[in-house]
CSV table of C-alpha atoms in Angstrom, one decimal:
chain,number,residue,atom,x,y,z
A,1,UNK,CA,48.9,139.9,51.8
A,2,UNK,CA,52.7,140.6,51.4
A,3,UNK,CA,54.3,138.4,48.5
A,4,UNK,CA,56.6,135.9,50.1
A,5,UNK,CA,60.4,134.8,49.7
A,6,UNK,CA,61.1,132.4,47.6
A,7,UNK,CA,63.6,129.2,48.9
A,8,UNK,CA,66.2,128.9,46.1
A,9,UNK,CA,67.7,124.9,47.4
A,10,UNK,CA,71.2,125.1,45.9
A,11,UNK,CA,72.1,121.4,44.8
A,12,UNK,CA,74.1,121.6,41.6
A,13,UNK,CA,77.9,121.5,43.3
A,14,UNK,CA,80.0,118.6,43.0
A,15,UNK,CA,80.3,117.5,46.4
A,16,UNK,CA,84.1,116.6,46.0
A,17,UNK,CA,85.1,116.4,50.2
A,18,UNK,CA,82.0,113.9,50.8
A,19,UNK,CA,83.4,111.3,47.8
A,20,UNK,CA,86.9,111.8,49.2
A,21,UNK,CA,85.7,111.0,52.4
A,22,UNK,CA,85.0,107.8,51.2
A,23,UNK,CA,81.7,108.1,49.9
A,24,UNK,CA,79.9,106.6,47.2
A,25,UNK,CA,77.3,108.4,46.2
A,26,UNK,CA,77.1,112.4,45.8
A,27,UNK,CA,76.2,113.3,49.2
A,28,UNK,CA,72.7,114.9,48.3
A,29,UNK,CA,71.9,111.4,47.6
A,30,UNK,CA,73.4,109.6,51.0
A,31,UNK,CA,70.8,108.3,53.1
A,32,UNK,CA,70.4,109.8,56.8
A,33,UNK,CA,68.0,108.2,58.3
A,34,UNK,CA,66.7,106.6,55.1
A,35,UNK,CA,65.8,109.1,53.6
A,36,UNK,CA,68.0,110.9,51.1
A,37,UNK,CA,69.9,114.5,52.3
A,38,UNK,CA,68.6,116.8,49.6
A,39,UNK,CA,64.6,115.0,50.1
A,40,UNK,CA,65.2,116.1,53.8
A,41,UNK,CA,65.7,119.3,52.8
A,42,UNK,CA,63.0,119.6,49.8
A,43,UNK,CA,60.3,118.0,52.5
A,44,UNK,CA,61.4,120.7,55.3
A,45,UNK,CA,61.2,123.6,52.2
A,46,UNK,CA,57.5,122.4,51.4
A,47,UNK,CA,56.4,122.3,54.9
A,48,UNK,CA,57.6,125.6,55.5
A,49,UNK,CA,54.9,127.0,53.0
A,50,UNK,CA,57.2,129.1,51.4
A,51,UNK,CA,57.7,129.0,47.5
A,52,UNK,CA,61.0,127.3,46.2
A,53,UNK,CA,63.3,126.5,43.0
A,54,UNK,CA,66.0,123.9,43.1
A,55,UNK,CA,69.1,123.9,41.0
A,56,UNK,CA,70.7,121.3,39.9
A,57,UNK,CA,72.9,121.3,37.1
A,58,UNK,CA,71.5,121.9,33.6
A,59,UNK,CA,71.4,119.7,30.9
A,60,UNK,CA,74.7,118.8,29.6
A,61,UNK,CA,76.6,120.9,32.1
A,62,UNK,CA,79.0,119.1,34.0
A,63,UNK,CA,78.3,119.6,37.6
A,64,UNK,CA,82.1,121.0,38.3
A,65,UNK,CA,80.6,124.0,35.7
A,66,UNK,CA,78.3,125.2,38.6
A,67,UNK,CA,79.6,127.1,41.2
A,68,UNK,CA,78.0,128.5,44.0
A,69,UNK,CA,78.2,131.9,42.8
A,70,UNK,CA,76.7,130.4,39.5
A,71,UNK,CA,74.1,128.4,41.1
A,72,UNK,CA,72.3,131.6,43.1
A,73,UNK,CA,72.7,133.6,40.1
A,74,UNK,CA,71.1,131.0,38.1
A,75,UNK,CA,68.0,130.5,41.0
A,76,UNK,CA,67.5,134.4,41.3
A,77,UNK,CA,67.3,134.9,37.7
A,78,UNK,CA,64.5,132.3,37.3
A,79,UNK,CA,62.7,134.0,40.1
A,80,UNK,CA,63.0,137.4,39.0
A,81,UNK,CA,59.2,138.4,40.3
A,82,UNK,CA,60.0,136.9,43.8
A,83,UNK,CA,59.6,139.1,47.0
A,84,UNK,CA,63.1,138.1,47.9
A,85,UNK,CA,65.2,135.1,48.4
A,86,UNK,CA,66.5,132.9,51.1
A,87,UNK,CA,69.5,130.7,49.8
A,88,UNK,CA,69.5,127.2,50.9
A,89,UNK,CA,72.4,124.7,50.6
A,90,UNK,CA,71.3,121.0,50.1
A,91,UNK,CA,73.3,120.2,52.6
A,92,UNK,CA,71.4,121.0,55.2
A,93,UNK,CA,69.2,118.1,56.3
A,94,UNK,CA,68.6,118.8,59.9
A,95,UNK,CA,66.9,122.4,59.5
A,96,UNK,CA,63.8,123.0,61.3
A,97,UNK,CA,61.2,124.7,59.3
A,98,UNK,CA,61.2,127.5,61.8
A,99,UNK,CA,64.4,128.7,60.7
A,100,UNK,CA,63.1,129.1,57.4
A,101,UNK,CA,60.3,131.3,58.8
A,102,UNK,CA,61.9,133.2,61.1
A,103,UNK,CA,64.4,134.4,58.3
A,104,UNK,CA,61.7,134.9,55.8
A,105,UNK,CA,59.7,137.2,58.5
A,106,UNK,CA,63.2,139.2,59.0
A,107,UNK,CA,63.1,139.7,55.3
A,108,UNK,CA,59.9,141.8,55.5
A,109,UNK,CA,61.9,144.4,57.2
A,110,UNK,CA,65.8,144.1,56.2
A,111,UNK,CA,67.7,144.2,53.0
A,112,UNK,CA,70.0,140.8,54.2
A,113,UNK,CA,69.4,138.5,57.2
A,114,UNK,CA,72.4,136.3,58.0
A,115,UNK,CA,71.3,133.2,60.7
A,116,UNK,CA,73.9,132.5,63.4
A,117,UNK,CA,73.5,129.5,65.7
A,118,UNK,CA,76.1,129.6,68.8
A,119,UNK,CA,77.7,132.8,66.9
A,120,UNK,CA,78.3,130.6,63.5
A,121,UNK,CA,76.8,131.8,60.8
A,122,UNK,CA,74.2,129.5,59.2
A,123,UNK,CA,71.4,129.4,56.5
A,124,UNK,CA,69.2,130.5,54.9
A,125,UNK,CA,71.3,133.6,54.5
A,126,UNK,CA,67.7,135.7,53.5
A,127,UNK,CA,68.3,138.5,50.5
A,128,UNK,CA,65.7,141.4,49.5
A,129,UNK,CA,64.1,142.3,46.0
A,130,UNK,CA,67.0,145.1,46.4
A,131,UNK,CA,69.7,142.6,46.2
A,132,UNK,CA,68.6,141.1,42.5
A,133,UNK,CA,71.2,142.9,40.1
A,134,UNK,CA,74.5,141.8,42.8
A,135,UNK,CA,72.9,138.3,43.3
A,136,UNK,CA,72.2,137.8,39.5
A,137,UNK,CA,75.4,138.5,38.0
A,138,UNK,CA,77.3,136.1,40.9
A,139,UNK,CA,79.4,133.9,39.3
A,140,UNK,CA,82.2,131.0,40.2
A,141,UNK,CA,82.2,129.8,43.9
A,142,UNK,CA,82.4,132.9,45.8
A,143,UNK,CA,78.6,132.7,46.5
A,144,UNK,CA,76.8,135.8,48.0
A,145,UNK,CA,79.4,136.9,50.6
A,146,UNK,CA,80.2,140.5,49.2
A,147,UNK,CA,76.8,140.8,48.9
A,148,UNK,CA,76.4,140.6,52.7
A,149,UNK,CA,79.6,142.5,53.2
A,150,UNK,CA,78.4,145.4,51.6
A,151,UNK,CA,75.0,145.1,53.3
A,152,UNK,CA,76.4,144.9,56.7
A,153,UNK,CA,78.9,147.9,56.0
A,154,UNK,CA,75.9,150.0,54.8
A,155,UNK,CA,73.9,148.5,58.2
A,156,UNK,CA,71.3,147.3,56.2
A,157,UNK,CA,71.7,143.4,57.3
A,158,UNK,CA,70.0,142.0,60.4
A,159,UNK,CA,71.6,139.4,62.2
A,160,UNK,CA,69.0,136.8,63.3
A,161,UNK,CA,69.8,134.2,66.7
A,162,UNK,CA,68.5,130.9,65.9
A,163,UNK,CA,68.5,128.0,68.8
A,164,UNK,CA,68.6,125.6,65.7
A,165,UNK,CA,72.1,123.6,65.0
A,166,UNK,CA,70.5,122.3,61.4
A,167,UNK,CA,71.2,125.8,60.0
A,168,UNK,CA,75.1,125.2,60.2
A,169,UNK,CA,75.1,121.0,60.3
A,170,UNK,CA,76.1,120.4,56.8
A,171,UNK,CA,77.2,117.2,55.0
A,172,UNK,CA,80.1,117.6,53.4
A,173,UNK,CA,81.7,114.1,54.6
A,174,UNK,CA,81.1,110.5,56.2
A,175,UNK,CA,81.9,111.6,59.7
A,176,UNK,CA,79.4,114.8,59.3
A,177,UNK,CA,76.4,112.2,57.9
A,178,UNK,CA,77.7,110.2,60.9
A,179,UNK,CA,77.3,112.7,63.4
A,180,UNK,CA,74.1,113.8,61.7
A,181,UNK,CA,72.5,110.5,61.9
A,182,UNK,CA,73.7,110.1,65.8
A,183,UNK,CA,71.7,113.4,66.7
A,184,UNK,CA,68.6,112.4,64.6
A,185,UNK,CA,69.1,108.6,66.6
A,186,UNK,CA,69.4,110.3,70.2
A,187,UNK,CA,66.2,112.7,69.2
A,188,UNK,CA,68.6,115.8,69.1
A,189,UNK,CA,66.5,116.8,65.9
């Protein structure tokens, strides 16, 4: 049986837009729906089947320290042995577990697969066991995306069509929780 991708949840940023919003907790910890945003995401993750790593911050490090470039390098590094990797915001508590399969499935055959939903690209953005020495020495908050530029240049990225809005509805303020919790009310996720 072929190994699978491993889920590395990013949660370690500072979530700055969301508190000047107006809100008062870090927005991986606002409820939607009663349930925490980053516990939406971590239960979605498990049901997918797939193997994961969160990072948060590490002891002592002020949260501002971690970028996103920082935060994959830091989730790659500690899942060296991993088949691949599909990179997760936190953010992203509407995100049917499908998504997360259909990207990990793409994997098998491409070197990147970037999710679009409605021609916006989304996540998981999925990475191959050939992409460990350019996503392990990331740092600041660029994140991966010279990684997928040079992937897509070279033709070796799939772009994957998702009918899923919870690959590019993330919380990064009140009104975006709002809306969330409207389509989760309505049965729009």
């Amino acid at each position: 049986m072929q190994q699978l991708p491993t889920v590395i949840v990013l949660a370690a940023g500072r979530g700055e837009r969301f508190v000047q919003s107006g809100g008062t907790t870090h927005k991986l910890d606002a409820p939607l729906g009663g349930v925490p945003v980053l516990q939406r995401v971590l239960r979605t993750v498990a049901l997918s089947g797939l193997p994961w790593h969160l990072v948060r911050p590490e002891e002592g490090e002020a949260s501002e320290v971690a970028g996103m470039g920082d935060s994959i390098a830091r989730g790659v590094r500690a899942t060296a042995d991993a088949a691949g990797w599909l990179i997760l915001p936190g953010d992203l508590p509407l995100l049917d577990v499908n998504s997360l399969l259909q990207v990990a499935r793409e994997l098998a055959t491409h070197a990147v697969v970037l999710p679009l939903y409605q021609q916006q690209q989304g996540h998981p953005v999925g990475f191959g066991q050939e992409c460990f020495a350019a996503l392990s020495t990331l740092c600041g908050d660029r994140g991966a995306a010279a990684v997928v530029r040079a992937h897509r240049q070279a033709g070796t990225a799939q772009i994957l069509h998702l009918d899923d809005p919870g690959i590019v509805t993330d919380i990064d303020t009140l009104d975006d929780l709002a809306w969330a919790e409207k389509l989760i009310a309505t049965g729009n996720h």
